[in-house]
């Protein structure tokens, strides 16, 4: 990070895990370095090819949005001050990677609890509910997401084979009210996100038909 006194303060992107029932923040995973690119892909929810002519322009619901990003994790900065970062000296960036892996794995305690229920003869065991995952990219972009893709490339290792540098590729699917409903905490966050995009659209410069080289719609 630059030390130039007039440089703007950089806000870090990251992931926040929230208890879906109480809305209590369970953990904040801040990206060490903001990715240089964020790929957003949309698929409109239209009525489909067999829709009647009167239905062609109708939208069934919010578009399906997916996000892809590559995050870098590097122990170099922390290793310059080993006394202040003993865990990095001992384990490299493995703890940060394990934290991200927890996004897609149920807790071992939950697995053992379900095993105990099965051994006790419980006929139906409900799937374990994970924490609500929020992707945070600035104050105006906080969206509920589901991790769909996750890969790690470990690039450097210490003598104990702990990774010292890694690239993490994340694929995320934005969860909408179609997934969560209006009453769910995540559904409310999605609606706030959608409304913030609508407000941004109103700030875009508008031009008349002259800019298109036409006088109007015939």
PDB file of C-alpha atoms in Angstrom:
ATOM      1  CA  UNK A   1       0.000   0.000   0.000  1.00  0.00           C
ATOM      2  CA  UNK A   2       1.349   3.420  -0.882  1.00  0.00           C
ATOM      3  CA  UNK A   3       2.483   5.749   1.933  1.00  0.00           C
ATOM      4  CA  UNK A   4       1.866   8.910  -0.095  1.00  0.00           C
ATOM      5  CA  UNK A   5      -0.029  11.192   2.316  1.00  0.00           C
ATOM      6  CA  UNK A   6      -2.692  12.238  -0.207  1.00  0.00           C
ATOM      7  CA  UNK A   7      -3.432   8.723  -1.474  1.00  0.00           C
ATOM      8  CA  UNK A   8      -7.039   7.581  -0.924  1.00  0.00           C
ATOM      9  CA  UNK A   9      -7.815   5.030   1.754  1.00  0.00           C
ATOM     10  CA  UNK A  10      -8.424   1.698   0.046  1.00  0.00           C
ATOM     11  CA  UNK A  11     -11.404  -0.275   1.327  1.00  0.00           C
ATOM     12  CA  UNK A  12     -10.871  -4.012   1.256  1.00  0.00           C
ATOM     13  CA  UNK A  13     -13.389  -6.406  -0.189  1.00  0.00           C
ATOM     14  CA  UNK A  14     -14.234  -9.569   1.622  1.00  0.00           C
ATOM     15  CA  UNK A  15     -16.737 -12.131   2.838  1.00  0.00           C
ATOM     16  CA  UNK A  16     -18.884 -11.942   5.952  1.00  0.00           C
ATOM     17  CA  UNK A  17     -20.545 -14.961   7.556  1.00  0.00           C
ATOM     18  CA  UNK A  18     -23.826 -14.220   9.327  1.00  0.00           C
ATOM     19  CA  UNK A  19     -26.095 -16.381  11.475  1.00  0.00           C
ATOM     20  CA  UNK A  20     -29.225 -16.713   9.292  1.00  0.00           C
ATOM     21  CA  UNK A  21     -31.544 -16.739  12.320  1.00  0.00           C
ATOM     22  CA  UNK A  22     -30.154 -13.974  14.536  1.00  0.00           C
ATOM     23  CA  UNK A  23     -28.265 -11.947  11.869  1.00  0.00           C
ATOM     24  CA  UNK A  24     -25.259 -12.020  14.200  1.00  0.00           C
ATOM     25  CA  UNK A  25     -21.920 -11.635  12.424  1.00  0.00           C
ATOM     26  CA  UNK A  26     -19.970 -14.856  12.907  1.00  0.00           C
ATOM     27  CA  UNK A  27     -16.783 -14.070  11.008  1.00  0.00           C
ATOM     28  CA  UNK A  28     -15.282 -11.516   8.667  1.00  0.00           C
ATOM     29  CA  UNK A  29     -12.862 -12.718   5.976  1.00  0.00           C
ATOM     30  CA  UNK A  30     -11.051  -9.703   4.553  1.00  0.00           C
ATOM     31  CA  UNK A  31      -9.191 -10.126   1.266  1.00  0.00           C
ATOM     32  CA  UNK A  32      -5.500  -9.399   1.747  1.00  0.00           C
ATOM     33  CA  UNK A  33      -5.320  -7.698  -1.653  1.00  0.00           C
ATOM     34  CA  UNK A  34      -8.309  -6.561  -3.656  1.00  0.00           C
ATOM     35  CA  UNK A  35      -8.563  -8.492  -6.951  1.00  0.00           C
ATOM     36  CA  UNK A  36      -7.729  -6.502 -10.073  1.00  0.00           C
ATOM     37  CA  UNK A  37     -10.871  -7.724 -11.815  1.00  0.00           C
ATOM     38  CA  UNK A  38     -14.355  -8.800 -10.819  1.00  0.00           C
ATOM     39  CA  UNK A  39     -16.323 -10.678 -13.481  1.00  0.00           C
ATOM     40  CA  UNK A  40     -20.122 -10.398 -13.275  1.00  0.00           C
ATOM     41  CA  UNK A  41     -22.376 -12.536 -15.475  1.00  0.00           C
ATOM     42  CA  UNK A  42     -26.148 -12.210 -15.734  1.00  0.00           C
ATOM     43  CA  UNK A  43     -28.839 -14.500 -17.045  1.00  0.00           C
ATOM     44  CA  UNK A  44     -32.291 -12.950 -17.422  1.00  0.00           C
ATOM     45  CA  UNK A  45     -35.265 -14.836 -15.967  1.00  0.00           C
ATOM     46  CA  UNK A  46     -37.642 -14.610 -18.896  1.00  0.00           C
ATOM     47  CA  UNK A  47     -40.833 -16.533 -19.636  1.00  0.00           C
ATOM     48  CA  UNK A  48     -39.104 -18.906 -22.050  1.00  0.00           C
ATOM     49  CA  UNK A  49     -39.306 -19.834 -25.725  1.00  0.00           C
ATOM     50  CA  UNK A  50     -42.853 -21.179 -25.475  1.00  0.00           C
ATOM     51  CA  UNK A  51     -44.292 -18.026 -23.963  1.00  0.00           C
ATOM     52  CA  UNK A  52     -47.292 -16.402 -25.598  1.00  0.00           C
ATOM     53  CA  UNK A  53     -46.774 -13.150 -27.483  1.00  0.00           C
ATOM     54  CA  UNK A  54     -48.314 -11.188 -24.619  1.00  0.00           C
ATOM     55  CA  UNK A  55     -45.751 -12.708 -22.203  1.00  0.00           C
ATOM     56  CA  UNK A  56     -42.531 -12.227 -24.204  1.00  0.00           C
ATOM     57  CA  UNK A  57     -41.560  -8.952 -22.491  1.00  0.00           C
ATOM     58  CA  UNK A  58     -42.299 -10.186 -18.971  1.00  0.00           C
ATOM     59  CA  UNK A  59     -39.581 -11.048 -16.463  1.00  0.00           C
ATOM     60  CA  UNK A  60     -40.249 -13.896 -14.007  1.00  0.00           C
ATOM     61  CA  UNK A  61     -37.888 -12.546 -11.370  1.00  0.00           C
ATOM     62  CA  UNK A  62     -34.451 -11.053 -10.721  1.00  0.00           C
ATOM     63  CA  UNK A  63     -31.682 -11.998 -13.113  1.00  0.00           C
ATOM     64  CA  UNK A  64     -29.325 -14.757 -12.039  1.00  0.00           C
ATOM     65  CA  UNK A  65     -25.976 -13.075 -11.289  1.00  0.00           C
ATOM     66  CA  UNK A  66     -22.657 -14.871 -10.871  1.00  0.00           C
ATOM     67  CA  UNK A  67     -19.359 -13.403  -9.716  1.00  0.00           C
ATOM     68  CA  UNK A  68     -15.827 -14.602 -10.364  1.00  0.00           C
ATOM     69  CA  UNK A  69     -12.649 -13.256  -8.808  1.00  0.00           C
ATOM     70  CA  UNK A  70      -9.065 -14.247  -8.133  1.00  0.00           C
ATOM     71  CA  UNK A  71      -7.630 -13.370  -4.737  1.00  0.00           C
ATOM     72  CA  UNK A  72      -3.935 -13.437  -3.845  1.00  0.00           C
ATOM     73  CA  UNK A  73      -2.675 -14.399  -0.417  1.00  0.00           C
ATOM     74  CA  UNK A  74       0.999 -13.788   0.394  1.00  0.00           C
ATOM     75  CA  UNK A  75       2.924 -14.200   3.638  1.00  0.00           C
ATOM     76  CA  UNK A  76       5.804 -11.921   2.561  1.00  0.00           C
ATOM     77  CA  UNK A  77       4.585  -8.794   4.375  1.00  0.00           C
ATOM     78  CA  UNK A  78       3.934 -10.630   7.642  1.00  0.00           C
ATOM     79  CA  UNK A  79       7.243 -12.503   7.511  1.00  0.00           C
ATOM     80  CA  UNK A  80       9.077  -9.161   7.566  1.00  0.00           C
ATOM     81  CA  UNK A  81       7.899  -8.884  11.175  1.00  0.00           C
ATOM     82  CA  UNK A  82       8.007 -12.485  12.446  1.00  0.00           C
ATOM     83  CA  UNK A  83       7.651 -11.542  16.124  1.00  0.00           C
ATOM     84  CA  UNK A  84       4.235 -10.033  15.394  1.00  0.00           C
ATOM     85  CA  UNK A  85       3.013 -12.875  13.182  1.00  0.00           C
ATOM     86  CA  UNK A  86       3.969 -16.125  14.868  1.00  0.00           C
ATOM     87  CA  UNK A  87       1.160 -18.100  13.233  1.00  0.00           C
ATOM     88  CA  UNK A  88       2.392 -17.076   9.768  1.00  0.00           C
ATOM     89  CA  UNK A  89       5.927 -18.120  10.691  1.00  0.00           C
ATOM     90  CA  UNK A  90       4.636 -21.497  11.874  1.00  0.00           C
ATOM     91  CA  UNK A  91       1.920 -22.208   9.281  1.00  0.00           C
ATOM     92  CA  UNK A  92       2.398 -19.770   6.393  1.00  0.00           C
ATOM     93  CA  UNK A  93      -0.900 -18.840   4.715  1.00  0.00           C
ATOM     94  CA  UNK A  94      -2.476 -22.231   5.507  1.00  0.00           C
ATOM     95  CA  UNK A  95      -4.817 -20.742   8.183  1.00  0.00           C
ATOM     96  CA  UNK A  96      -6.238 -18.222   5.674  1.00  0.00           C
ATOM     97  CA  UNK A  97      -6.772 -20.993   3.139  1.00  0.00           C
ATOM     98  CA  UNK A  98      -8.442 -23.204   5.747  1.00  0.00           C
ATOM     99  CA  UNK A  99     -10.749 -20.324   6.625  1.00  0.00           C
ATOM    100  CA  UNK A 100     -11.868 -20.046   3.005  1.00  0.00           C
ATOM    101  CA  UNK A 101     -12.277 -23.821   2.728  1.00  0.00           C
ATOM    102  CA  UNK A 102     -14.717 -23.646   5.647  1.00  0.00           C
ATOM    103  CA  UNK A 103     -17.106 -21.783   3.325  1.00  0.00           C
ATOM    104  CA  UNK A 104     -17.877 -25.027   1.504  1.00  0.00           C
ATOM    105  CA  UNK A 105     -17.444 -27.632   4.246  1.00  0.00           C
ATOM    106  CA  UNK A 106     -19.813 -28.398   7.135  1.00  0.00           C
ATOM    107  CA  UNK A 107     -18.264 -28.282  10.580  1.00  0.00           C
ATOM    108  CA  UNK A 108     -16.868 -31.599  11.776  1.00  0.00           C
ATOM    109  CA  UNK A 109     -18.917 -31.223  14.973  1.00  0.00           C
ATOM    110  CA  UNK A 110     -22.104 -31.105  12.890  1.00  0.00           C
ATOM    111  CA  UNK A 111     -21.090 -34.236  10.992  1.00  0.00           C
ATOM    112  CA  UNK A 112     -20.389 -36.078  14.249  1.00  0.00           C
ATOM    113  CA  UNK A 113     -23.704 -34.896  15.717  1.00  0.00           C
ATOM    114  CA  UNK A 114     -25.575 -36.221  12.696  1.00  0.00           C
ATOM    115  CA  UNK A 115     -23.712 -39.512  12.989  1.00  0.00           C
ATOM    116  CA  UNK A 116     -24.797 -39.782  16.619  1.00  0.00           C
ATOM    117  CA  UNK A 117     -28.412 -39.112  15.599  1.00  0.00           C
ATOM    118  CA  UNK A 118     -28.216 -41.801  12.924  1.00  0.00           C
ATOM    119  CA  UNK A 119     -26.740 -44.290  15.390  1.00  0.00           C
ATOM    120  CA  UNK A 120     -29.584 -43.487  17.810  1.00  0.00           C
ATOM    121  CA  UNK A 121     -32.131 -44.490  15.177  1.00  0.00           C
ATOM    122  CA  UNK A 122     -33.273 -41.067  13.963  1.00  0.00           C
ATOM    123  CA  UNK A 123     -35.118 -41.717  10.709  1.00  0.00           C
ATOM    124  CA  UNK A 124     -34.849 -38.289   9.150  1.00  0.00           C
ATOM    125  CA  UNK A 125     -31.912 -35.956   9.645  1.00  0.00           C
ATOM    126  CA  UNK A 126     -32.243 -32.474   8.168  1.00  0.00           C
ATOM    127  CA  UNK A 127     -29.289 -31.241   6.107  1.00  0.00           C
ATOM    128  CA  UNK A 128     -27.040 -28.871   8.022  1.00  0.00           C
ATOM    129  CA  UNK A 129     -27.740 -25.188   7.426  1.00  0.00           C
ATOM    130  CA  UNK A 130     -24.644 -23.167   6.721  1.00  0.00           C
ATOM    131  CA  UNK A 131     -24.072 -19.564   7.699  1.00  0.00           C
ATOM    132  CA  UNK A 132     -25.411 -16.879   5.402  1.00  0.00           C
ATOM    133  CA  UNK A 133     -22.470 -15.818   3.230  1.00  0.00           C
ATOM    134  CA  UNK A 134     -22.261 -12.174   2.193  1.00  0.00           C
ATOM    135  CA  UNK A 135     -19.936 -10.815  -0.478  1.00  0.00           C
ATOM    136  CA  UNK A 136     -18.867  -7.287   0.434  1.00  0.00           C
ATOM    137  CA  UNK A 137     -17.444  -5.058  -2.280  1.00  0.00           C
ATOM    138  CA  UNK A 138     -17.826  -1.563  -0.883  1.00  0.00           C
ATOM    139  CA  UNK A 139     -20.668  -0.118   1.156  1.00  0.00           C
ATOM    140  CA  UNK A 140     -23.136  -0.175  -1.747  1.00  0.00           C
ATOM    141  CA  UNK A 141     -22.510  -3.780  -2.755  1.00  0.00           C
ATOM    142  CA  UNK A 142     -23.318  -6.249   0.008  1.00  0.00           C
ATOM    143  CA  UNK A 143     -25.015  -9.314  -1.419  1.00  0.00           C
ATOM    144  CA  UNK A 144     -25.906 -12.808  -0.171  1.00  0.00           C
ATOM    145  CA  UNK A 145     -24.022 -15.420  -2.158  1.00  0.00           C
ATOM    146  CA  UNK A 146     -23.411 -19.124  -2.475  1.00  0.00           C
ATOM    147  CA  UNK A 147     -19.951 -20.440  -3.311  1.00  0.00           C
ATOM    148  CA  UNK A 148     -20.199 -22.416  -6.567  1.00  0.00           C
ATOM    149  CA  UNK A 149     -16.531 -22.721  -7.560  1.00  0.00           C
ATOM    150  CA  UNK A 150     -13.410 -22.783  -5.447  1.00  0.00           C
ATOM    151  CA  UNK A 151      -9.838 -23.575  -6.404  1.00  0.00           C
ATOM    152  CA  UNK A 152      -6.477 -22.908  -4.790  1.00  0.00           C
ATOM    153  CA  UNK A 153      -3.056 -22.706  -6.438  1.00  0.00           C
ATOM    154  CA  UNK A 154      -0.284 -22.880  -3.847  1.00  0.00           C
ATOM    155  CA  UNK A 155       2.878 -21.351  -5.298  1.00  0.00           C
ATOM    156  CA  UNK A 156       5.612 -21.251  -2.642  1.00  0.00           C
ATOM    157  CA  UNK A 157       6.401 -23.283   0.460  1.00  0.00           C
ATOM    158  CA  UNK A 158       8.536 -23.063   3.597  1.00  0.00           C
ATOM    159  CA  UNK A 159      10.841 -25.933   4.706  1.00  0.00           C
ATOM    160  CA  UNK A 160       7.866 -27.591   6.438  1.00  0.00           C
ATOM    161  CA  UNK A 161       5.859 -27.397   3.181  1.00  0.00           C
ATOM    162  CA  UNK A 162       3.450 -24.803   4.524  1.00  0.00           C
ATOM    163  CA  UNK A 163       2.218 -22.587   1.669  1.00  0.00           C
ATOM    164  CA  UNK A 164       3.621 -19.057   1.674  1.00  0.00           C
ATOM    165  CA  UNK A 165       1.801 -17.728  -1.372  1.00  0.00           C
ATOM    166  CA  UNK A 166      -1.434 -18.796  -3.038  1.00  0.00           C
ATOM    167  CA  UNK A 167      -4.030 -17.743  -5.584  1.00  0.00           C
ATOM    168  CA  UNK A 168      -7.655 -18.459  -4.816  1.00  0.00           C
ATOM    169  CA  UNK A 169     -10.302 -18.501  -7.544  1.00  0.00           C
ATOM    170  CA  UNK A 170     -13.824 -17.993  -6.280  1.00  0.00           C
ATOM    171  CA  UNK A 171     -17.084 -18.401  -8.148  1.00  0.00           C
ATOM    172  CA  UNK A 172     -20.136 -16.995  -6.402  1.00  0.00           C
ATOM    173  CA  UNK A 173     -23.843 -17.010  -7.225  1.00  0.00           C
ATOM    174  CA  UNK A 174     -25.890 -14.129  -5.896  1.00  0.00           C
ATOM    175  CA  UNK A 175     -28.876 -15.405  -3.896  1.00  0.00           C
ATOM    176  CA  UNK A 176     -32.100 -13.546  -4.663  1.00  0.00           C
ATOM    177  CA  UNK A 177     -35.582 -13.443  -3.171  1.00  0.00           C
ATOM    178  CA  UNK A 178     -36.367 -16.448  -5.389  1.00  0.00           C
ATOM    179  CA  UNK A 179     -33.825 -18.410  -3.326  1.00  0.00           C
ATOM    180  CA  UNK A 180     -34.385 -16.911   0.122  1.00  0.00           C
ATOM    181  CA  UNK A 181     -37.763 -15.197   0.156  1.00  0.00           C
ATOM    182  CA  UNK A 182     -38.612 -11.660   1.225  1.00  0.00           C
ATOM    183  CA  UNK A 183     -38.670 -12.406   4.961  1.00  0.00           C
ATOM    184  CA  UNK A 184     -35.179 -13.908   5.143  1.00  0.00           C
ATOM    185  CA  UNK A 185     -32.316 -11.658   6.241  1.00  0.00           C
ATOM    186  CA  UNK A 186     -30.523 -12.464   2.992  1.00  0.00           C
ATOM    187  CA  UNK A 187     -33.634 -11.645   0.969  1.00  0.00           C
ATOM    188  CA  UNK A 188     -33.741  -8.201   2.573  1.00  0.00           C
ATOM    189  CA  UNK A 189     -30.077  -7.636   1.750  1.00  0.00           C
ATOM    190  CA  UNK A 190     -30.664  -8.627  -1.860  1.00  0.00           C
ATOM    191  CA  UNK A 191     -33.555  -6.165  -2.149  1.00  0.00           C
ATOM    192  CA  UNK A 192     -31.336  -3.404  -0.712  1.00  0.00           C
ATOM    193  CA  UNK A 193     -28.662  -4.325  -3.281  1.00  0.00           C
ATOM    194  CA  UNK A 194     -31.192  -4.269  -6.137  1.00  0.00           C
ATOM    195  CA  UNK A 195     -32.539  -0.902  -5.019  1.00  0.00           C
ATOM    196  CA  UNK A 196     -29.018   0.537  -4.778  1.00  0.00           C
ATOM    197  CA  UNK A 197     -28.377  -0.518  -8.396  1.00  0.00           C
ATOM    198  CA  UNK A 198     -31.599   1.186  -9.437  1.00  0.00           C
ATOM    199  CA  UNK A 199     -30.475   4.379  -7.703  1.00  0.00           C
ATOM    200  CA  UNK A 200     -27.114   4.202  -9.477  1.00  0.00           C
ATOM    201  CA  UNK A 201     -28.864   3.797 -12.823  1.00  0.00           C
ATOM    202  CA  UNK A 202     -30.694   7.072 -12.206  1.00  0.00           C
ATOM    203  CA  UNK A 203     -27.349   8.861 -11.909  1.00  0.00           C
ATOM    204  CA  UNK A 204     -26.248   7.809 -15.394  1.00  0.00           C
ATOM    205  CA  UNK A 205     -26.147  10.579 -18.007  1.00  0.00           C
ATOM    206  CA  UNK A 206     -29.170  10.535 -20.287  1.00  0.00           C
ATOM    207  CA  UNK A 207     -29.310  11.637 -23.891  1.00  0.00           C
ATOM    208  CA  UNK A 208     -32.110  12.273 -26.313  1.00  0.00           C
ATOM    209  CA  UNK A 209     -32.759  10.560 -29.623  1.00  0.00           C
ATOM    210  CA  UNK A 210     -30.446  13.110 -31.293  1.00  0.00           C
ATOM    211  CA  UNK A 211     -27.431  11.251 -29.824  1.00  0.00           C
ATOM    212  CA  UNK A 212     -28.582   8.137 -31.697  1.00  0.00           C
ATOM    213  CA  UNK A 213     -28.970  10.000 -34.962  1.00  0.00           C
ATOM    214  CA  UNK A 214     -32.718   9.497 -35.095  1.00  0.00           C
ATOM    215  CA  UNK A 215     -35.592  11.859 -34.482  1.00  0.00           C
ATOM    216  CA  UNK A 216     -37.729   9.421 -32.520  1.00  0.00           C
ATOM    217  CA  UNK A 217     -39.427   6.076 -32.636  1.00  0.00           C
ATOM    218  CA  UNK A 218     -41.665   5.780 -35.710  1.00  0.00           C
TER     219      UNK A 218
END
